[in-house]
PDB file of C-alpha atoms and ligand atoms in Angstrom:
ATOM      1  CA  MET A   1     -51.369 218.196  77.219  1.00 92.00           C
ATOM      2  CA  LEU A   2     -51.561 214.480  78.027  1.00 95.00           C
ATOM      3  CA  ARG A   3     -55.040 213.432  79.215  1.00 97.00           C
ATOM      4  CA  VAL A   4     -55.490 210.121  81.032  1.00 98.00           C
ATOM      5  CA  HIS A   5     -59.002 208.958  81.837  1.00 98.00           C
ATOM      6  CA  ALA A   6     -59.377 207.003  85.063  1.00 98.00           C
ATOM      7  CA  ILE A   7     -62.034 205.660  87.411  1.00 98.00           C
ATOM      8  CA  ASP A   8     -61.305 205.513  91.134  1.00 98.00           C
ATOM      9  CA  SER A   9     -62.888 203.051  93.520  1.00 98.00           C
ATOM     10  CA  HIS A  10     -62.174 201.487  96.866  1.00 98.00           C
ATOM     11  CA  THR A  11     -62.509 197.837  97.803  1.00 98.00           C
ATOM     12  CA  GLU A  12     -63.316 197.443 101.477  1.00 98.00           C
ATOM     13  CA  GLY A  13     -61.228 200.572 102.095  1.00 98.00           C
ATOM     14  CA  GLU A  14     -58.290 199.944  99.726  1.00 98.00           C
ATOM     15  CA  PRO A  15     -58.228 202.279  96.718  1.00 98.00           C
ATOM     16  CA  THR A  16     -57.791 201.338  93.047  1.00 98.00           C
ATOM     17  CA  ARG A  17     -57.319 203.739  90.134  1.00 98.00           C
ATOM     18  CA  VAL A  18     -58.315 202.044  86.879  1.00 98.00           C
ATOM     19  CA  ILE A  19     -56.722 203.653  83.809  1.00 98.00           C
ATOM     20  CA  ILE A  20     -59.236 203.501  80.987  1.00 98.00           C
ATOM     21  CA  SER A  21     -57.482 205.504  78.249  1.00 97.00           C
ATOM     22  CA  GLY A  22     -54.390 207.591  77.631  1.00 97.00           C
ATOM     23  CA  GLY A  23     -51.952 204.850  78.705  1.00 97.00           C
ATOM     24  CA  PRO A  24     -48.711 203.866  76.918  1.00 97.00           C
ATOM     25  CA  ASP A  25     -48.762 201.646  73.838  1.00 96.00           C
ATOM     26  CA  LEU A  26     -47.426 198.314  75.119  1.00 97.00           C
ATOM     27  CA  GLY A  27     -47.974 196.443  71.851  1.00 97.00           C
ATOM     28  CA  ILE A  28     -49.479 192.995  71.764  1.00 96.00           C
ATOM     29  CA  GLY A  29     -48.608 189.628  73.285  1.00 97.00           C
ATOM     30  CA  PRO A  30     -48.865 187.942  76.693  1.00 97.00           C
ATOM     31  CA  LEU A  31     -49.584 190.285  79.581  1.00 97.00           C
ATOM     32  CA  ARG A  32     -46.353 189.192  81.338  1.00 96.00           C
ATOM     33  CA  GLU A  33     -44.358 190.574  78.381  1.00 97.00           C
ATOM     34  CA  ARG A  34     -46.394 193.757  78.230  1.00 97.00           C
ATOM     35  CA  ARG A  35     -45.838 194.311  81.962  1.00 97.00           C
ATOM     36  CA  GLU A  36     -42.070 194.074  81.279  1.00 97.00           C
ATOM     37  CA  ARG A  37     -42.377 196.697  78.517  1.00 98.00           C
ATOM     38  CA  PHE A  38     -44.393 198.920  80.857  1.00 98.00           C
ATOM     39  CA  ALA A  39     -41.730 198.593  83.581  1.00 97.00           C
ATOM     40  CA  ARG A  40     -38.784 199.129  81.212  1.00 97.00           C
ATOM     41  CA  GLY A  41     -40.123 201.927  79.052  1.00 97.00           C
ATOM     42  CA  HIS A  42     -42.929 203.739  80.873  1.00 97.00           C
ATOM     43  CA  ASP A  43     -42.194 203.806  84.566  1.00 96.00           C
ATOM     44  CA  GLY A  44     -42.854 207.563  84.538  1.00 95.00           C
ATOM     45  CA  PHE A  45     -46.463 206.825  83.543  1.00 97.00           C
ATOM     46  CA  ARG A  46     -46.823 204.522  86.570  1.00 97.00           C
ATOM     47  CA  ARG A  47     -45.550 207.247  88.889  1.00 96.00           C
ATOM     48  CA  MET A  48     -47.543 210.003  87.198  1.00 96.00           C
ATOM     49  CA  THR A  49     -50.889 208.222  87.531  1.00 97.00           C
ATOM     50  CA  ILE A  50     -50.735 207.083  91.163  1.00 96.00           C
ATOM     51  CA  GLU A  51     -48.149 209.091  93.043  1.00 95.00           C
ATOM     52  CA  GLU A  52     -48.269 212.632  94.393  1.00 95.00           C
ATOM     53  CA  PRO A  53     -49.259 215.228  93.268  1.00 96.00           C
ATOM     54  CA  ARG A  54     -52.002 213.349  91.338  1.00 97.00           C
ATOM     55  CA  GLY A  55     -52.377 210.417  93.722  1.00 96.00           C
ATOM     56  CA  SER A  56     -51.003 209.054  96.966  1.00 95.00           C
ATOM     57  CA  ASP A  57     -48.712 206.259  98.124  1.00 94.00           C
ATOM     58  CA  VAL A  58     -51.623 204.002  98.980  1.00 96.00           C
ATOM     59  CA  LEU A  59     -53.232 204.013  95.515  1.00 97.00           C
ATOM     60  CA  VAL A  60     -53.003 200.839  93.412  1.00 98.00           C
ATOM     61  CA  GLY A  61     -53.141 201.424  89.656  1.00 98.00           C
ATOM     62  CA  ALA A  62     -54.731 199.090  87.113  1.00 98.00           C
ATOM     63  CA  LEU A  63     -53.997 199.695  83.434  1.00 98.00           C
ATOM     64  CA  ILE A  64     -56.723 198.220  81.219  1.00 98.00           C
ATOM     65  CA  VAL A  65     -55.342 196.736  77.968  1.00 98.00           C
ATOM     66  CA  GLU A  66     -56.552 194.414  75.226  1.00 97.00           C
ATOM     67  CA  PRO A  67     -56.445 190.818  76.513  1.00 98.00           C
ATOM     68  CA  HIS A  68     -54.106 188.273  74.930  1.00 98.00           C
ATOM     69  CA  GLU A  69     -55.895 185.164  76.180  1.00 97.00           C
ATOM     70  CA  PRO A  70     -59.209 184.285  74.492  1.00 96.00           C
ATOM     71  CA  ASN A  71     -62.642 185.110  75.906  1.00 97.00           C
ATOM     72  CA  CYS A  72     -61.397 187.673  78.410  1.00 98.00           C
ATOM     73  CA  VAL A  73     -63.328 190.916  78.973  1.00 98.00           C
ATOM     74  CA  ALA A  74     -60.052 192.814  79.413  1.00 98.00           C
ATOM     75  CA  GLY A  75     -56.391 192.545  80.253  1.00 98.00           C
ATOM     76  CA  VAL A  76     -55.042 194.337  83.313  1.00 98.00           C
ATOM     77  CA  ILE A  77     -51.620 195.253  84.668  1.00 98.00           C
ATOM     78  CA  PHE A  78     -51.533 196.230  88.358  1.00 97.00           C
ATOM     79  CA  PHE A  79     -48.961 198.582  89.832  1.00 97.00           C
ATOM     80  CA  ASN A  80     -48.286 200.562  92.993  1.00 96.00           C
ATOM     81  CA  ASN A  81     -45.846 203.100  94.413  1.00 94.00           C
ATOM     82  CA  ALA A  82     -43.025 200.532  94.403  1.00 93.00           C
ATOM     83  CA  GLY A  83     -43.471 198.941  90.960  1.00 94.00           C
ATOM     84  CA  PHE A  84     -45.609 196.218  89.451  1.00 93.00           C
ATOM     85  CA  LEU A  85     -47.763 193.542  91.099  1.00 89.00           C
ATOM     86  CA  GLY A  86     -48.387 189.982  89.917  1.00 81.00           C
ATOM     87  CA  MET A  87     -52.002 189.855  90.913  1.00 89.00           C
ATOM     88  CA  CYS A  88     -54.152 192.043  93.065  1.00 96.00           C
ATOM     89  CA  GLY A  89     -57.315 190.743  94.688  1.00 97.00           C
ATOM     90  CA  HIS A  90     -58.803 194.010  95.896  1.00 98.00           C
ATOM     91  CA  GLY A  91     -57.780 195.589  92.574  1.00 98.00           C
ATOM     92  CA  THR A  92     -59.614 192.889  90.606  1.00 98.00           C
ATOM     93  CA  ILE A  93     -62.792 193.644  92.562  1.00 98.00           C
ATOM     94  CA  GLY A  94     -62.253 197.343  91.747  1.00 98.00           C
ATOM     95  CA  VAL A  95     -61.732 196.532  88.046  1.00 98.00           C
ATOM     96  CA  ALA A  96     -64.925 194.406  88.020  1.00 98.00           C
ATOM     97  CA  LYS A  97     -67.001 197.231  89.512  1.00 98.00           C
ATOM     98  CA  THR A  98     -65.407 199.758  87.149  1.00 98.00           C
ATOM     99  CA  LEU A  99     -66.147 197.708  84.007  1.00 98.00           C
ATOM    100  CA  ALA A 100     -69.744 197.299  85.254  1.00 98.00           C
ATOM    101  CA  HIS A 101     -69.970 201.041  86.003  1.00 98.00           C
ATOM    102  CA  LEU A 102     -68.884 201.746  82.410  1.00 98.00           C
ATOM    103  CA  GLY A 103     -71.573 199.367  81.114  1.00 98.00           C
ATOM    104  CA  ARG A 104     -68.924 197.102  79.538  1.00 98.00           C
ATOM    105  CA  ILE A 105     -70.084 194.056  81.510  1.00 98.00           C
ATOM    106  CA  GLN A 106     -73.194 192.872  83.339  1.00 97.00           C
ATOM    107  CA  ASN A 107     -73.637 190.734  86.443  1.00 98.00           C
ATOM    108  CA  GLY A 108     -72.305 187.209  85.882  1.00 98.00           C
ATOM    109  CA  THR A 109     -68.941 185.515  85.394  1.00 98.00           C
ATOM    110  CA  HIS A 110     -66.121 187.036  83.328  1.00 98.00           C
ATOM    111  CA  ARG A 111     -62.490 186.228  82.529  1.00 98.00           C
ATOM    112  CA  LEU A 112     -59.665 188.721  83.078  1.00 97.00           C
ATOM    113  CA  ASP A 113     -56.168 188.378  81.598  1.00 96.00           C
ATOM    114  CA  THR A 114     -53.318 189.255  84.024  1.00 94.00           C
ATOM    115  CA  PRO A 115     -49.508 188.875  83.960  1.00 93.00           C
ATOM    116  CA  VAL A 116     -49.803 185.807  86.249  1.00 89.00           C
ATOM    117  CA  GLY A 117     -52.572 184.090  84.301  1.00 90.00           C
ATOM    118  CA  VAL A 118     -56.288 184.290  83.550  1.00 93.00           C
ATOM    119  CA  ILE A 119     -58.589 184.749  86.513  1.00 94.00           C
ATOM    120  CA  GLU A 120     -62.364 184.638  86.669  1.00 97.00           C
ATOM    121  CA  PHE A 121     -64.610 186.974  88.592  1.00 98.00           C
ATOM    122  CA  THR A 122     -68.347 186.946  89.168  1.00 98.00           C
ATOM    123  CA  ILE A 123     -70.476 189.993  89.907  1.00 98.00           C
ATOM    124  CA  ARG A 124     -73.363 188.700  91.987  1.00 98.00           C
ATOM    125  CA  SER A 125     -76.849 190.209  92.143  1.00 97.00           C
ATOM    126  CA  ASP A 126     -76.088 191.402  95.705  1.00 97.00           C
ATOM    127  CA  GLU A 127     -73.197 193.504  94.213  1.00 95.00           C
ATOM    128  CA  ILE A 128     -70.522 191.371  95.866  1.00 98.00           C
ATOM    129  CA  VAL A 129     -67.673 190.361  93.555  1.00 98.00           C
ATOM    130  CA  GLU A 130     -66.203 186.859  93.773  1.00 98.00           C
ATOM    131  CA  VAL A 131     -62.647 186.486  92.470  1.00 98.00           C
ATOM    132  CA  ALA A 132     -61.520 182.956  91.576  1.00 97.00           C
ATOM    133  CA  SER A 133     -57.839 183.669  91.940  1.00 93.00           C
ATOM    134  CA  VAL A 134     -54.636 181.998  90.790  1.00 92.00           C
ATOM    135  CA  PRO A 135     -53.520 178.748  92.523  1.00 95.00           C
ATOM    136  CA  ALA A 136     -52.117 179.398  95.999  1.00 97.00           C
ATOM    137  CA  ARG A 137     -49.481 177.381  97.850  1.00 98.00           C
ATOM    138  CA  ARG A 138     -47.471 177.368 101.028  1.00 98.00           C
ATOM    139  CA  SER A 139     -43.877 176.792 100.071  1.00 98.00           C
ATOM    140  CA  ARG A 140     -42.266 176.756 103.560  1.00 98.00           C
ATOM    141  CA  LYS A 141     -43.653 176.294 107.060  1.00 98.00           C
ATOM    142  CA  GLY A 142     -42.152 177.550 110.313  1.00 98.00           C
ATOM    143  CA  VAL A 143     -39.287 179.615 108.888  1.00 98.00           C
ATOM    144  CA  THR A 144     -37.274 181.448 111.579  1.00 98.00           C
ATOM    145  CA  VAL A 145     -35.764 184.806 110.734  1.00 98.00           C
ATOM    146  CA  ASP A 146     -33.657 187.001 112.977  1.00 97.00           C
ATOM    147  CA  VAL A 147     -35.137 190.506 112.785  1.00 97.00           C
ATOM    148  CA  LYS A 148     -32.845 193.328 113.873  1.00 93.00           C
ATOM    149  CA  GLY A 149     -34.339 195.070 116.912  1.00 91.00           C
ATOM    150  CA  PHE A 150     -37.205 192.583 117.248  1.00 92.00           C
ATOM    151  CA  GLY A 151     -35.531 189.170 117.732  1.00 95.00           C
ATOM    152  CA  GLU A 152     -36.542 185.878 116.140  1.00 97.00           C
ATOM    153  CA  VAL A 153     -39.771 185.775 114.144  1.00 97.00           C
ATOM    154  CA  VAL A 154     -41.271 182.499 112.931  1.00 98.00           C
ATOM    155  CA  GLY A 155     -43.657 182.356 109.972  1.00 98.00           C
ATOM    156  CA  ASP A 156     -44.705 180.661 106.752  1.00 98.00           C
ATOM    157  CA  VAL A 157     -43.811 181.551 103.170  1.00 98.00           C
ATOM    158  CA  ALA A 158     -46.783 181.330 100.802  1.00 98.00           C
ATOM    159  CA  TRP A 159     -47.849 182.410  97.313  1.00 97.00           C
ATOM    160  CA  GLY A 160     -51.320 183.900  96.754  1.00 95.00           C
ATOM    161  CA  GLY A 161     -50.555 185.781  93.525  1.00 93.00           C
ATOM    162  CA  ASN A 162     -47.744 187.683  95.315  1.00 93.00           C
ATOM    163  CA  TRP A 163     -45.205 186.328  97.819  1.00 96.00           C
ATOM    164  CA  PHE A 164     -46.073 186.584 101.520  1.00 98.00           C
ATOM    165  CA  PHE A 165     -44.393 185.922 104.838  1.00 98.00           C
ATOM    166  CA  LEU A 166     -47.208 185.192 107.310  1.00 98.00           C
ATOM    167  CA  THR A 167     -46.669 185.362 111.029  1.00 98.00           C
ATOM    168  CA  THR A 168     -48.632 186.163 114.178  1.00 97.00           C
ATOM    169  CA  ALA A 169     -48.911 189.834 115.120  1.00 94.00           C
ATOM    170  CA  PRO A 170     -46.193 191.121 117.465  1.00 90.00           C
ATOM    171  CA  ALA A 171     -47.194 190.270 121.051  1.00 88.00           C
ATOM    172  CA  ARG A 172     -47.207 193.806 122.437  1.00 88.00           C
ATOM    173  CA  VAL A 173     -48.662 195.622 119.408  1.00 93.00           C
ATOM    174  CA  PRO A 174     -52.419 195.234 118.898  1.00 95.00           C
ATOM    175  CA  LEU A 175     -53.642 195.455 115.285  1.00 97.00           C
ATOM    176  CA  ASP A 176     -55.079 198.944 115.891  1.00 96.00           C
ATOM    177  CA  ARG A 177     -54.944 201.822 113.468  1.00 95.00           C
ATOM    178  CA  SER A 178     -53.357 203.938 116.205  1.00 97.00           C
ATOM    179  CA  ARG A 179     -50.383 201.509 116.071  1.00 97.00           C
ATOM    180  CA  ALA A 180     -50.033 201.582 112.254  1.00 97.00           C
ATOM    181  CA  ALA A 181     -46.623 203.290 112.242  1.00 97.00           C
ATOM    182  CA  GLU A 182     -45.148 200.689 114.643  1.00 97.00           C
ATOM    183  CA  LEU A 183     -46.593 197.829 112.614  1.00 97.00           C
ATOM    184  CA  VAL A 184     -45.213 199.255 109.361  1.00 98.00           C
ATOM    185  CA  ASN A 185     -41.833 199.596 111.030  1.00 97.00           C
ATOM    186  CA  HIS A 186     -41.909 196.049 112.426  1.00 97.00           C
ATOM    187  CA  ALA A 187     -43.149 194.443 109.186  1.00 97.00           C
ATOM    188  CA  SER A 188     -40.563 196.395 107.154  1.00 97.00           C
ATOM    189  CA  ALA A 189     -37.834 195.051 109.459  1.00 97.00           C
ATOM    190  CA  VAL A 190     -39.141 191.506 108.860  1.00 98.00           C
ATOM    191  CA  ARG A 191     -39.056 192.073 105.120  1.00 98.00           C
ATOM    192  CA  ARG A 192     -35.476 193.383 105.243  1.00 98.00           C
ATOM    193  CA  ALA A 193     -34.425 190.436 107.446  1.00 98.00           C
ATOM    194  CA  LEU A 194     -35.916 187.945 104.968  1.00 98.00           C
ATOM    195  CA  ALA A 195     -33.996 189.564 102.123  1.00 98.00           C
ATOM    196  CA  LYS A 196     -30.773 189.642 104.151  1.00 97.00           C
ATOM    197  CA  ALA A 197     -31.157 185.957 105.074  1.00 98.00           C
ATOM    198  CA  GLY A 198     -31.763 185.058 101.407  1.00 98.00           C
ATOM    199  CA  ILE A 199     -35.257 183.713 102.189  1.00 98.00           C
ATOM    200  CA  VAL A 200     -37.203 183.989  98.944  1.00 98.00           C
ATOM    201  CA  GLY A 201     -40.215 182.494  97.233  1.00 97.00           C
ATOM    202  CA  ASP A 202     -39.784 179.059  95.648  1.00 95.00           C
ATOM    203  CA  ASP A 203     -39.322 180.730  92.232  1.00 95.00           C
ATOM    204  CA  GLY A 204     -36.465 182.826  93.640  1.00 97.00           C
ATOM    205  CA  SER A 205     -38.512 186.032  93.897  1.00 95.00           C
ATOM    206  CA  GLU A 206     -38.275 188.425  96.805  1.00 96.00           C
ATOM    207  CA  ILE A 207     -40.929 188.052  99.507  1.00 98.00           C
ATOM    208  CA  ASP A 208     -42.307 191.576  99.291  1.00 96.00           C
ATOM    209  CA  HIS A 209     -45.502 191.300 101.385  1.00 97.00           C
ATOM    210  CA  VAL A 210     -45.550 190.670 105.158  1.00 98.00           C
ATOM    211  CA  GLU A 211     -48.795 189.617 106.830  1.00 98.00           C
ATOM    212  CA  PHE A 212     -49.454 189.723 110.582  1.00 98.00           C
ATOM    213  CA  THR A 213     -52.518 187.902 111.862  1.00 98.00           C
ATOM    214  CA  ALA A 214     -54.329 188.166 115.206  1.00 97.00           C
ATOM    215  CA  PRO A 215     -57.681 186.954 116.540  1.00 97.00           C
ATOM    216  CA  ALA A 216     -60.655 188.583 114.772  1.00 98.00           C
ATOM    217  CA  ARG A 217     -62.759 191.262 116.440  1.00 98.00           C
ATOM    218  CA  ARG A 218     -65.729 190.644 114.131  1.00 98.00           C
ATOM    219  CA  ARG A 219     -67.794 187.577 114.918  1.00 98.00           C
ATOM    220  CA  ASP A 220     -68.041 186.730 111.210  1.00 98.00           C
ATOM    221  CA  CYS A 221     -64.263 186.519 110.730  1.00 98.00           C
ATOM    222  CA  ALA A 222     -61.665 183.921 111.690  1.00 98.00           C
ATOM    223  CA  TRP A 223     -58.716 186.348 111.907  1.00 98.00           C
ATOM    224  CA  ARG A 224     -57.761 190.019 111.606  1.00 98.00           C
ATOM    225  CA  ASN A 225     -54.737 190.938 109.534  1.00 98.00           C
ATOM    226  CA  PHE A 226     -52.250 193.663 108.797  1.00 98.00           C
ATOM    227  CA  VAL A 227     -50.548 193.424 105.400  1.00 98.00           C
ATOM    228  CA  LEU A 228     -47.475 195.446 104.514  1.00 98.00           C
ATOM    229  CA  CYS A 229     -47.270 196.061 100.756  1.00 96.00           C
ATOM    230  CA  PRO A 230     -43.979 196.494  98.853  1.00 94.00           C
ATOM    231  CA  GLY A 231     -43.997 200.321  98.872  1.00 93.00           C
ATOM    232  CA  GLY A 232     -44.285 200.544 102.664  1.00 95.00           C
ATOM    233  CA  MET A 233     -48.050 201.104 102.764  1.00 96.00           C
ATOM    234  CA  TYR A 234     -50.469 198.770 104.559  1.00 98.00           C
ATOM    235  CA  ASP A 235     -53.514 197.302 102.836  1.00 98.00           C
ATOM    236  CA  ARG A 236     -56.771 198.817 104.080  1.00 98.00           C
ATOM    237  CA  SER A 237     -58.687 195.768 102.816  1.00 98.00           C
ATOM    238  CA  PRO A 238     -57.997 192.208 104.058  1.00 98.00           C
ATOM    239  CA  CYS A 239     -55.765 191.868 100.931  1.00 98.00           C
ATOM    240  CA  GLY A 240     -56.991 189.426  98.294  1.00 98.00           C
ATOM    241  CA  THR A 241     -53.657 187.781  97.566  1.00 96.00           C
ATOM    242  CA  GLY A 242     -52.819 187.813 101.296  1.00 98.00           C
ATOM    243  CA  THR A 243     -56.099 186.050 102.063  1.00 98.00           C
ATOM    244  CA  SER A 244     -55.268 183.470  99.354  1.00 98.00           C
ATOM    245  CA  ALA A 245     -51.845 182.921 100.916  1.00 98.00           C
ATOM    246  CA  LYS A 246     -53.422 182.504 104.375  1.00 98.00           C
ATOM    247  CA  ILE A 247     -55.917 180.002 102.949  1.00 98.00           C
ATOM    248  CA  ALA A 248     -53.029 178.023 101.429  1.00 98.00           C
ATOM    249  CA  CYS A 249     -51.417 177.826 104.905  1.00 98.00           C
ATOM    250  CA  LEU A 250     -54.669 176.772 106.603  1.00 98.00           C
ATOM    251  CA  ALA A 251     -55.313 174.151 103.921  1.00 98.00           C
ATOM    252  CA  ALA A 252     -51.755 172.799 104.251  1.00 98.00           C
ATOM    253  CA  ASP A 253     -52.296 172.486 108.033  1.00 98.00           C
ATOM    254  CA  ASP A 254     -55.632 170.753 107.405  1.00 98.00           C
ATOM    255  CA  ALA A 255     -57.284 173.592 109.350  1.00 98.00           C
ATOM    256  CA  LEU A 256     -59.648 174.528 106.498  1.00 98.00           C
ATOM    257  CA  LYS A 257     -61.516 172.048 104.286  1.00 98.00           C
ATOM    258  CA  PRO A 258     -62.309 172.603 100.601  1.00 98.00           C
ATOM    259  CA  GLY A 259     -65.565 174.563 100.302  1.00 98.00           C
ATOM    260  CA  GLU A 260     -65.508 175.755 103.924  1.00 98.00           C
ATOM    261  CA  HIS A 261     -66.189 179.521 104.034  1.00 98.00           C
ATOM    262  CA  VAL A 262     -64.108 181.783 106.235  1.00 98.00           C
ATOM    263  CA  GLY A 263     -64.118 185.533 106.961  1.00 98.00           C
ATOM    264  CA  ALA A 264     -60.921 187.635 106.858  1.00 98.00           C
ATOM    265  CA  GLU A 265     -60.999 190.957 108.757  1.00 98.00           C
ATOM    266  CA  SER A 266     -58.822 193.829 107.610  1.00 98.00           C
ATOM    267  CA  PHE A 267     -56.778 196.174 109.741  1.00 98.00           C
ATOM    268  CA  ILE A 268     -59.614 198.750 109.463  1.00 98.00           C
ATOM    269  CA  GLY A 269     -62.358 196.227 110.271  1.00 98.00           C
ATOM    270  CA  THR A 270     -63.690 195.505 106.749  1.00 98.00           C
ATOM    271  CA  ARG A 271     -64.182 191.937 105.535  1.00 98.00           C
ATOM    272  CA  PHE A 272     -63.553 189.490 102.695  1.00 98.00           C
ATOM    273  CA  GLU A 273     -65.116 186.058 102.584  1.00 98.00           C
ATOM    274  CA  ALA A 274     -63.014 183.236 101.148  1.00 98.00           C
ATOM    275  CA  TRP A 275     -62.941 179.525 100.458  1.00 98.00           C
ATOM    276  CA  TYR A 276     -61.026 177.151  98.197  1.00 98.00           C
ATOM    277  CA  ALA A 277     -61.442 174.142  95.951  1.00 98.00           C
ATOM    278  CA  LEU A 278     -58.826 171.626  94.856  1.00 98.00           C
ATOM    279  CA  ASN A 279     -58.262 171.330  91.124  1.00 97.00           C
ATOM    280  CA  ARG A 280     -57.473 168.048  89.323  1.00 96.00           C
ATOM    281  CA  GLU A 281     -53.771 168.376  90.121  1.00 96.00           C
ATOM    282  CA  GLY A 282     -54.581 168.976  93.820  1.00 96.00           C
ATOM    283  CA  ALA A 283     -53.705 172.695  93.692  1.00 97.00           C
ATOM    284  CA  ILE A 284     -55.492 175.099  96.052  1.00 98.00           C
ATOM    285  CA  MET A 285     -57.811 177.382  94.078  1.00 98.00           C
ATOM    286  CA  PRO A 286     -58.994 180.211  96.371  1.00 98.00           C
ATOM    287  CA  THR A 287     -62.062 182.382  95.842  1.00 98.00           C
ATOM    288  CA  ILE A 288     -62.164 185.793  97.529  1.00 98.00           C
ATOM    289  CA  CYS A 289     -65.335 187.925  97.814  1.00 98.00           C
ATOM    290  CA  GLY A 290     -65.721 191.578  98.665  1.00 98.00           C
ATOM    291  CA  ARG A 291     -67.373 194.841  97.731  1.00 98.00           C
ATOM    292  CA  ALA A 292     -66.104 197.942  95.937  1.00 98.00           C
ATOM    293  CA  TRP A 293     -67.525 201.420  95.474  1.00 98.00           C
ATOM    294  CA  ILE A 294     -66.822 203.896  92.674  1.00 98.00           C
ATOM    295  CA  THR A 295     -65.451 207.119  94.161  1.00 98.00           C
ATOM    296  CA  ALA A 296     -64.492 209.278  91.151  1.00 98.00           C
ATOM    297  CA  GLU A 297     -64.386 209.599  87.382  1.00 98.00           C
ATOM    298  CA  LEU A 298     -61.459 211.763  86.464  1.00 98.00           C
ATOM    299  CA  ASP A 299     -59.136 213.040  83.766  1.00 98.00           C
ATOM    300  CA  LEU A 300     -55.523 213.321  84.848  1.00 98.00           C
ATOM    301  CA  LEU A 301     -53.868 216.197  82.966  1.00 97.00           C
ATOM    302  CA  VAL A 302     -50.143 216.456  82.360  1.00 96.00           C
ATOM    303  CA  ASP A 303     -48.584 219.560  80.910  1.00 95.00           C
ATOM    304  CA  GLU A 304     -45.121 219.196  79.333  1.00 89.00           C
ATOM    305  CA  SER A 305     -43.836 222.085  81.446  1.00 95.00           C
ATOM    306  CA  ASP A 306     -44.853 220.427  84.734  1.00 95.00           C
ATOM    307  CA  PRO A 307     -41.720 219.563  86.797  1.00 93.00           C
ATOM    308  CA  CYS A 308     -43.848 217.034  88.729  1.00 93.00           C
ATOM    309  CA  ALA A 309     -45.239 215.355  85.611  1.00 92.00           C
ATOM    310  CA  GLU A 310     -43.804 212.019  86.759  1.00 91.00           C
ATOM    311  CA  GLY A 311     -44.536 212.470  90.448  1.00 89.00           C
ATOM    312  CA  ILE A 312     -42.517 214.329  93.003  1.00 85.00           C
ATOM    313  CA  ILE A 313     -38.878 213.553  92.392  1.00 67.00           C
ATOM    314  CA  ASP A 314     -36.367 214.046  95.198  1.00 64.00           C
ATOM    315  CA  ARG A 315     -33.316 215.873  93.915  1.00 53.00           C
TER     316      ARG A 315
HETATM  317  O1  LIG B 401     -55.684 192.684  97.394  1.00 78.20           O
HETATM  318  O2  LIG B 401     -54.164 191.338  96.555  1.00 78.20           O
HETATM  319  C1  LIG B 401     -54.509 192.411  97.063  1.00 78.20           C
HETATM  320  C2  LIG B 401     -53.479 193.473  97.236  1.00 78.20           C
HETATM  321  C3  LIG B 401     -52.137 193.369  96.980  1.00 78.20           C
HETATM  322  C4  LIG B 401     -51.578 194.609  97.301  1.00 78.20           C
HETATM  323  C5  LIG B 401     -52.597 195.433  97.732  1.00 78.20           C
HETATM  324  N1  LIG B 401     -53.749 194.721  97.674  1.00 78.20           N
END
């Protein structure tokens, strides 16, 4: 019987399952290389830990490993129902709260090794976690894409730790939970149209996140968003990497100054606060803040005879 110990949490509504022990041996070396080994040799473990019947499509997994970079409290590889993520903002907040819950870290600033570089997070005395994320950038402004069934859509391409296409919400579909299925459908069509048109990130990667923005309903937020993640699920939180990408667009338009704080409202009405600084090279360095709550401590059990050991497989 395989036993995998995990801690579940949610960050402003978006769940994270942090795998503490029982994961595959990925060897040593940079986290980018270990993520490749995970993807090539242990994809069944990814599916087993987050997908049905032990999880759900919306869960984001975070495998804790030994860090490669110095002075990091841990290394982490994020994954979801579609594969592996570069960075994950809400997941980092979940990891921070989980490590604190386990007594491995105290309030204060810590370094975390990820496949896209080292990031720093700070657990504040008010329990809010600040994530100083990877550099963000807008790579293209005002890109027009012809979306089958929906017509022309204009948006920006930006990197916030994952690749995003950011555009205003469809005119006739309010960002309401009752309209989630339509928004998923529309955003998925945008994603397919981008791929078909060969519109990719400036490193050649697929743009696998689509972000719609609309005016905020909360007075303490500047916009409300809907973010479609690669596996067809929408982010319940305002999406950390999506907020970084949005900040990169605002900064490029000179609509947000360094150090100016802004609120991002999620599709379910929860909030992140964000701001950015410029580093010596002039790169945009976003910080995202939010809260997470521990929801479960669990042992996942996998019996060799279980036909759904690696999730539910369609035959
Ligand atoms: O918070 O960066 C994020 C994120 C990415 C996918 C789901 N959440």
